[in-house]
Short mmCIF file of C-alpha atoms and ligand atoms in Angstrom, two decimals:
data_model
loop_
_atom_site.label_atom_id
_atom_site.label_comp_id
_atom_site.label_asym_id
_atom_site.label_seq_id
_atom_site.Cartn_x
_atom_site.Cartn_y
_atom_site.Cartn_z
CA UNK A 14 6.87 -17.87 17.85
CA UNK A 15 3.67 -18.86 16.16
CA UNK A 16 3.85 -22.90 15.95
CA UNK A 17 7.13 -24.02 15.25
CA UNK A 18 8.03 -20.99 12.91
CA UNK A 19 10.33 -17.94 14.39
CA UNK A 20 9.96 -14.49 13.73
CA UNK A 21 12.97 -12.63 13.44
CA UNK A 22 12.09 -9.22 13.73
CA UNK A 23 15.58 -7.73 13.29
CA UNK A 24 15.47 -8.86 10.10
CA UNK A 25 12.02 -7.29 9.46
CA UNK A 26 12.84 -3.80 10.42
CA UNK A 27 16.40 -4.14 8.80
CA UNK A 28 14.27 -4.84 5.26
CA UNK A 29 11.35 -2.29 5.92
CA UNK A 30 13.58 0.11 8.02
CA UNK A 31 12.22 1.87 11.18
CA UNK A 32 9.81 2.82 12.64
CA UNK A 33 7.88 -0.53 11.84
CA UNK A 34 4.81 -1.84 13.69
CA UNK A 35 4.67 -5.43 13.13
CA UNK A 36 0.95 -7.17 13.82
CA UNK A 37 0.40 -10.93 14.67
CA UNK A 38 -3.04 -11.76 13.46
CA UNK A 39 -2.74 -15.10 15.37
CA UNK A 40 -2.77 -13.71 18.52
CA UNK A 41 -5.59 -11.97 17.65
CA UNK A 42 -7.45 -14.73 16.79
CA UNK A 43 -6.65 -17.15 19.54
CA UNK A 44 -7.15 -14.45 22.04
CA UNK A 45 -10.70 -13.81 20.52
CA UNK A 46 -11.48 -17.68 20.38
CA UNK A 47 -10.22 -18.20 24.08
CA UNK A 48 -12.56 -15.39 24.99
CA UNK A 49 -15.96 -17.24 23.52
CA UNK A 50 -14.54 -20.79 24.32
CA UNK A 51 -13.89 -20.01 27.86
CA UNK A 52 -17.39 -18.29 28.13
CA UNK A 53 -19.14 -21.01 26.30
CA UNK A 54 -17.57 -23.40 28.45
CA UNK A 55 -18.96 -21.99 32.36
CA UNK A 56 -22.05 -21.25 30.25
CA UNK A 57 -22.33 -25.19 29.59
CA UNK A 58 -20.94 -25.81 33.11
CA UNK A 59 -23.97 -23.89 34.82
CA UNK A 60 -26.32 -24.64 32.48
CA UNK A 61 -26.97 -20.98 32.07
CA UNK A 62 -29.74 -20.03 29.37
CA UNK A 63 -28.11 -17.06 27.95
CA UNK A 64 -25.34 -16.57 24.95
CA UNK A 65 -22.31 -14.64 24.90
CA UNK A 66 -21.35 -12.44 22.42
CA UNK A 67 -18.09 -10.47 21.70
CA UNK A 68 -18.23 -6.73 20.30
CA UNK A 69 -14.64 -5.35 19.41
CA UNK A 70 -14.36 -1.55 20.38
CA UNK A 71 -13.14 -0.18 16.91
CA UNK A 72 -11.56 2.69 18.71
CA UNK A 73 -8.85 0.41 19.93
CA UNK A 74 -7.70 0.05 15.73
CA UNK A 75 -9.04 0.27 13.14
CA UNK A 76 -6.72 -0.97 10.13
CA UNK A 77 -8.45 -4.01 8.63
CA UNK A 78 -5.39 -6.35 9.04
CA UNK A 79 -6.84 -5.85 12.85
CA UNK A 80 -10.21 -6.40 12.20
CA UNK A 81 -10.55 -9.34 9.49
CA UNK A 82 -8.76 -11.60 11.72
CA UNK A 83 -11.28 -10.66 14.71
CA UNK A 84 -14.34 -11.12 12.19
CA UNK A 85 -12.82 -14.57 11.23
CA UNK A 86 -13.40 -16.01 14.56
CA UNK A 87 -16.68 -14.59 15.19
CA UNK A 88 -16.48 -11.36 16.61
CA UNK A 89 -19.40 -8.50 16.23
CA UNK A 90 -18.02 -5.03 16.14
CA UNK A 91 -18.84 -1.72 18.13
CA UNK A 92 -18.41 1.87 17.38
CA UNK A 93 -18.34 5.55 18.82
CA UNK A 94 -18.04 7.59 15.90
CA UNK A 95 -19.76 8.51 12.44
CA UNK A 96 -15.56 7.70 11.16
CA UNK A 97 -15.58 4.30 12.96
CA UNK A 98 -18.83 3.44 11.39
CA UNK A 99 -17.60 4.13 8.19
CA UNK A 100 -14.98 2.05 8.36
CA UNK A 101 -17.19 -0.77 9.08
CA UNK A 102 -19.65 0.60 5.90
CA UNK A 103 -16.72 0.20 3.59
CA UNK A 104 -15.40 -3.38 5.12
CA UNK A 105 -19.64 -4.77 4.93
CA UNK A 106 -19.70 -3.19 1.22
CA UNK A 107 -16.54 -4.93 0.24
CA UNK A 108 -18.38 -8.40 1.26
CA UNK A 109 -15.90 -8.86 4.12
CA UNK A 110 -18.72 -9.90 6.65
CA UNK A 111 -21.48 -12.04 6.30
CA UNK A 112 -24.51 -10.64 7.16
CA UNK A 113 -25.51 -12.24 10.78
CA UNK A 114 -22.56 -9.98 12.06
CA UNK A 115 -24.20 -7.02 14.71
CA UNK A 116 -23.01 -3.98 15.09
CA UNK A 117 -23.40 -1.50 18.49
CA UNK A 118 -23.29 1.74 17.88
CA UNK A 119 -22.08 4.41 20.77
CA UNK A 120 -21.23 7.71 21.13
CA UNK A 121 -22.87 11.05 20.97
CA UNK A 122 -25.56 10.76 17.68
CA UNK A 123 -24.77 13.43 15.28
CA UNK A 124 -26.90 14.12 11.88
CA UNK A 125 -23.84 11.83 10.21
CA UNK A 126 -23.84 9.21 12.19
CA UNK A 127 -27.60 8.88 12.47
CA UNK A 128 -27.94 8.81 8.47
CA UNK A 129 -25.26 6.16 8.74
CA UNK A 130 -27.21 4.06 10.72
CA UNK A 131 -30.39 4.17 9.19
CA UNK A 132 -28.79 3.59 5.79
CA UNK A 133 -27.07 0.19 6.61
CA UNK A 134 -30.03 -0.82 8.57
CA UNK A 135 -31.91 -0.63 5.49
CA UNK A 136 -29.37 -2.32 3.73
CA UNK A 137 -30.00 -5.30 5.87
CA UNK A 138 -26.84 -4.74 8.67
CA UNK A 139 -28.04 -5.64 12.23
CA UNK A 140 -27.35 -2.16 13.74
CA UNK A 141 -28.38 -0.87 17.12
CA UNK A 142 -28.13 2.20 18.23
CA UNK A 143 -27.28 2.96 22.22
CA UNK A 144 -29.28 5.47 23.38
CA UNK A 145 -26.97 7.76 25.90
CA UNK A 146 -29.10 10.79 26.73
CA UNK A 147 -32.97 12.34 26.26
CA UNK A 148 -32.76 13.82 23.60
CA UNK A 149 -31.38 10.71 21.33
CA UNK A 150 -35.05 8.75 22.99
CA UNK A 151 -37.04 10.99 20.09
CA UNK A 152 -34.16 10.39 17.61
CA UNK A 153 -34.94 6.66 17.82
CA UNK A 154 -38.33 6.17 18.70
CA UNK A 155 -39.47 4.63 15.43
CA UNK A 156 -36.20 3.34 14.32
CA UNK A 157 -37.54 -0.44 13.10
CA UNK A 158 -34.52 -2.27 14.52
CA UNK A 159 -33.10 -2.91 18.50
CA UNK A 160 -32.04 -0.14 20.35
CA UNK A 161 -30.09 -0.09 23.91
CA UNK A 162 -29.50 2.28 26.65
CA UNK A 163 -26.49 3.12 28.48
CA UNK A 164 -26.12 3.59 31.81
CA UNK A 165 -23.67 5.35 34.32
CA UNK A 166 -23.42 3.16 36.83
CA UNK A 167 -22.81 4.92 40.72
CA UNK A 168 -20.35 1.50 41.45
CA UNK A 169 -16.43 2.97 41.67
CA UNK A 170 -13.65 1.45 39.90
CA UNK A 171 -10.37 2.41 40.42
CA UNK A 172 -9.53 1.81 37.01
CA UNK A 173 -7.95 4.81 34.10
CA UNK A 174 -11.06 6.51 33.01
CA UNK A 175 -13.64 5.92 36.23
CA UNK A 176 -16.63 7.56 37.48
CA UNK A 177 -14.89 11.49 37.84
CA UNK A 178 -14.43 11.94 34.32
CA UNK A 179 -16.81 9.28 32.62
CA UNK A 180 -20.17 10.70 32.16
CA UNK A 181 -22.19 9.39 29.22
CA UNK A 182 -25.56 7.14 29.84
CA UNK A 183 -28.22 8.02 32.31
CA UNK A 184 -28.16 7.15 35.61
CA UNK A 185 -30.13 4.32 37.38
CA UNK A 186 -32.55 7.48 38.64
CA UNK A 187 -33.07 9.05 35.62
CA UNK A 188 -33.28 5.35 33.87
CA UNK A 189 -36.21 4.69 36.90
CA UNK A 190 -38.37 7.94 35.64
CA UNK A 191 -38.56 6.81 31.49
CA UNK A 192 -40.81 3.81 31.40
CA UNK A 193 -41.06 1.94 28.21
CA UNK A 194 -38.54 2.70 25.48
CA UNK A 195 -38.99 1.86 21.81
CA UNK A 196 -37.37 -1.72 21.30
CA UNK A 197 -35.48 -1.69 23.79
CA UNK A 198 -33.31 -4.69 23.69
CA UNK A 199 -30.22 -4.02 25.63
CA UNK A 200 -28.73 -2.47 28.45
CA UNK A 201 -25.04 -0.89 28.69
CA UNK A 202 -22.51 0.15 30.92
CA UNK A 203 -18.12 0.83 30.42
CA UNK A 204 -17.11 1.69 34.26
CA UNK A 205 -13.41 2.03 32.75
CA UNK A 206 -9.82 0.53 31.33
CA UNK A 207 -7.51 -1.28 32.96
CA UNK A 208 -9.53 -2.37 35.90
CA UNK A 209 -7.42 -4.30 38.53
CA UNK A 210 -9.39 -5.97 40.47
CA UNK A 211 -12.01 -8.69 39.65
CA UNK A 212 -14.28 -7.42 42.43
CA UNK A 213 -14.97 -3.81 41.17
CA UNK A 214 -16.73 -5.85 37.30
CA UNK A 215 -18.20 -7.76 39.72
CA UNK A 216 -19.83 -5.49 41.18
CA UNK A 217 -20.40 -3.57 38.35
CA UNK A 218 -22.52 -6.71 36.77
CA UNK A 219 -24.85 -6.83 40.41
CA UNK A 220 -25.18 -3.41 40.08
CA UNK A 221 -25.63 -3.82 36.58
CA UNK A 222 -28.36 -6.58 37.13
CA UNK A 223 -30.42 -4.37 39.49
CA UNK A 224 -30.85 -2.03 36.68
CA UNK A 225 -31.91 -4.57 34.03
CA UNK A 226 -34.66 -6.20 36.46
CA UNK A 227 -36.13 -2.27 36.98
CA UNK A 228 -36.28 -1.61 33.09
CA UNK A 229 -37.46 -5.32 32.59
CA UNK A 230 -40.86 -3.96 34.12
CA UNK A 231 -42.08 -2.15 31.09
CA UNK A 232 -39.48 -3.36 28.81
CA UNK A 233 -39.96 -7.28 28.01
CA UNK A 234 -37.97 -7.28 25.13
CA UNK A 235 -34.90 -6.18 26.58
CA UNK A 236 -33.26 -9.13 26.57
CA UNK A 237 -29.14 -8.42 27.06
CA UNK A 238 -26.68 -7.36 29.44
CA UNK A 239 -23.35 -5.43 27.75
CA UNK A 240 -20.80 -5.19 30.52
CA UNK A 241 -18.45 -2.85 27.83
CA UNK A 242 -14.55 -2.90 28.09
CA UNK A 243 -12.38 -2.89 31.01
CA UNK A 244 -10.65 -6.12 30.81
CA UNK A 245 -6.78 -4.87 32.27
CA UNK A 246 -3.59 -5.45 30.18
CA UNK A 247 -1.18 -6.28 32.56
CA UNK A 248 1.56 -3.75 32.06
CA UNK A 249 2.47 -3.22 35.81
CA UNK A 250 2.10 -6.52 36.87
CA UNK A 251 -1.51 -4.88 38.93
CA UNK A 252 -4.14 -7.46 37.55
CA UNK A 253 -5.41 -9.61 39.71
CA UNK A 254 -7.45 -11.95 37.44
CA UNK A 255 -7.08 -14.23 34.50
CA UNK A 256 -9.87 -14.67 31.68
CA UNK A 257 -10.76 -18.02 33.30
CA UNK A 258 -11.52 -16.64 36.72
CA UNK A 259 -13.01 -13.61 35.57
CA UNK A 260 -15.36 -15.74 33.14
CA UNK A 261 -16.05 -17.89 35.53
CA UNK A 262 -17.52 -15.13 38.00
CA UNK A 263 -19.39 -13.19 35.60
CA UNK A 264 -21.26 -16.78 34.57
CA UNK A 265 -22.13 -17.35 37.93
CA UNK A 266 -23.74 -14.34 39.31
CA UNK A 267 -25.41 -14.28 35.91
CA UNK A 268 -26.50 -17.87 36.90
CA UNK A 269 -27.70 -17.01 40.36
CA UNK A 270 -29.20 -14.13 38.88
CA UNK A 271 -31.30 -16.12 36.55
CA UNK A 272 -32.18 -18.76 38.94
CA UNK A 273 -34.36 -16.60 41.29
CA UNK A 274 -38.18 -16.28 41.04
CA UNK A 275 -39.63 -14.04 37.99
CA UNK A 276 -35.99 -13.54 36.53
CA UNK A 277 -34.85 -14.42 33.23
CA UNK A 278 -31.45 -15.11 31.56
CA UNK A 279 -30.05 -12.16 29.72
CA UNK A 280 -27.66 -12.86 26.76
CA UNK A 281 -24.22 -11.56 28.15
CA UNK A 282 -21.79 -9.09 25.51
CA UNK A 283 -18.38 -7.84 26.32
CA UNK A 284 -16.40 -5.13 24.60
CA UNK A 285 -13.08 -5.84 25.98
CA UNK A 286 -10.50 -4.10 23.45
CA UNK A 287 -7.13 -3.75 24.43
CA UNK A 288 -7.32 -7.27 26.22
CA UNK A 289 -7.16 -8.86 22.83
CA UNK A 290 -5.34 -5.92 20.89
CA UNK A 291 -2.24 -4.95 23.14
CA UNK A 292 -0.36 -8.11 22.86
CA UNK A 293 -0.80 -8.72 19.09
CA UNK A 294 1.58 -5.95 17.72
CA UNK A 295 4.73 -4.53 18.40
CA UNK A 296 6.58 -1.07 17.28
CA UNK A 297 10.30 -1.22 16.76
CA UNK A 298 12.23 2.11 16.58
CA UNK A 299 16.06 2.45 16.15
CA UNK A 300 18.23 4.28 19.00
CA UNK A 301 19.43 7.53 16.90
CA UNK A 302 20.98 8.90 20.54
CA UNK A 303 21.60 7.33 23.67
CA UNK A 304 23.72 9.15 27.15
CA UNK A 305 24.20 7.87 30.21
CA UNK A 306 21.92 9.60 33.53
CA UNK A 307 24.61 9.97 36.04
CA UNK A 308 22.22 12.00 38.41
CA UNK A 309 21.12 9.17 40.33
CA UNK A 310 17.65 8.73 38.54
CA UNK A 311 16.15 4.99 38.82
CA UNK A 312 16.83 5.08 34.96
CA UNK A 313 20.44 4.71 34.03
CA UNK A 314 20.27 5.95 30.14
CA UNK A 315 18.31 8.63 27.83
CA UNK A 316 17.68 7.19 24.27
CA UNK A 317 16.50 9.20 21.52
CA UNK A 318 14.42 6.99 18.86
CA UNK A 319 12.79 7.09 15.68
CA UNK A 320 9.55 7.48 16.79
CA UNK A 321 9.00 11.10 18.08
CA UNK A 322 9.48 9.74 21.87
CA UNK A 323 11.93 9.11 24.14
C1 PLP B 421 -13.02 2.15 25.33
C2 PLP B 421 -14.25 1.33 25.36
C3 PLP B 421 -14.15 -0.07 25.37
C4 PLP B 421 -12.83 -0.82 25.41
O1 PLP B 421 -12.22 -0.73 26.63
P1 PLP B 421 -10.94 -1.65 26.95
O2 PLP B 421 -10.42 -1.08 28.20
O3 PLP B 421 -10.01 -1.51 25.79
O4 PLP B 421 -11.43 -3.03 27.11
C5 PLP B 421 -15.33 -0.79 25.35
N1 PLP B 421 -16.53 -0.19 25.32
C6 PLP B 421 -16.66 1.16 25.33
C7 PLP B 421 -18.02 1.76 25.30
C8 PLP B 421 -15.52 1.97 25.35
O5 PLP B 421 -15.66 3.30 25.36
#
């Protein structure tokens, strides 16, 4: 239902046929303005001095009936590819954003993606670049715009993708051991999807904020905290938080962050993807084959669809 008006999606896939993905824009945008209005709100209720800003993962899709609707209501975009960053070339090129829009680039910084880059930062697109190992700290050290840093946080989630297979950024160590970086501007850590519990991004954002107060000391531009994706979908029914209470946390240990002596306020981004994404389409398939599982399984049937999976 979107208002008062019923989809009927039978209908749909009987006029298209099968296999059909069907997207809901609306969802997309009143997930994405729930997001910043909840934020802005416990911002406003602690009287915190930084802004929140949302970066859409463009890994998560990348057709623009996804995107435009997530542009519309104010989001800022992230990438981890040359090929995602194209996409976002040809959307800015066809005057689909206007031009305050910021883009965070990710991801292991081939000759492509660098060019890339540096081309629509000279074409006036508020790019940064997030600097994930040595080698990238020549690549960017006179690169006129912000840059970041990423780093891999020792905090354990028990989340799909954690800590034993995750390894880009540097770690708090190695971050210790660099000094001052060229513009630095932001810091960056993902700790994983599908985290459960609220406690584990907590913890992440303390650890987080230990780490921004160290490079603070030769870095006095850097100036924002991005906490990256992570935000669960709650498939199994294993999330234990709603945006509200998990907004509401993050704002406060920001707030008691910023409140103690010789600390500042850091602007706060998120990058939480499927959180706005999963609900907002649906795949229908037809049933081709179906037979009953008499072997006692928990499952009592065996479909064959039109979709390649069963
Ligand atoms: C995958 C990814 C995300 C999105 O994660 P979700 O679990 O979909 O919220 C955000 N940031 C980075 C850097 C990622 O790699």
């Amino acid at each position: 239902n979107e208002g008062n008006y019923q989809y009927n999606i039978a209908e749909l896939a009987e006029k298209y046929g099968t296999s059909l993905e069907v997207v809901f824009p609306f969802i997309i945008e009143q997930r994405v303005e729930e997001l910043i209005t909840t934020f802005n709100h416990y911002i406003k209720h602690y009287k915190y001095k930084g802004k929140f800003y949302f970066h859409y993962p463009m890994k998560v899709n990348q057709n623009r009936e996804f995107i435009l609707p997530l542009i519309t209501e104010g989001a800022n975009l992230e990438t981890a590819s040359a090929n995602e960053l194209w996409i976002v070339k040809r959307l800015w090129e066809q005057h689909r954003f206007n031009s305050r829009i910021k883009v965070i680039c990710n991801g292991p910084k081939t000759e492509q993606y660098i060019t890339l880059i540096r081309e629509l930062r000279d074409q006036g697109l508020d790019i940064v670049p997030i600097i994930e190992e040595h080698k990238e700290l020549e690549q960017w050290s006179r690169y006129k715009g912000e840059v970041g840093i990423r780093v891999n946080l020792s905090v354990k989630t028990s989340s799909h993708w954690d800590k034993r297979t995750e390894q880009f950024g540097f770690s708090p160590t190695q971050l210790a051991e660099l000094g001052r970086v060229h513009n630095l501007a932001i810091l960056h850590y993902h700790v994983g999807s599908q985290i459960p519990h609220a406690n584990d991004i907590i913890a992440a954002l303390k650890e987080g904020l230990d780490v921004f107060t160290m490079l603070r000391k030769s870095n006095p531009r850097l100036d924002t905290i991005n906490i990256g994706g992570g935000f669960a979908v709650n498939y199994e029914k294993k999330k234990t938080y709603t945006v509200q209470s998990l907004v509401q946390r993050l704002v406060s240990v920001l707030s008691q962050y910023a409140s103690m002596e010789g600390n500042v306020a850091p602007h706060i981004i998120c990058e939480w993807g499927r959180h706005i994404m999963a609900p907002a389409q649906m795949t229908v398939y037809k049933v081709l084959m179906q037979k009953e599982i008499t072997n006692g399984a928990a499952a009592k049937k065996w479909y064959i669809i039109d979709g390649s999976f069963m």
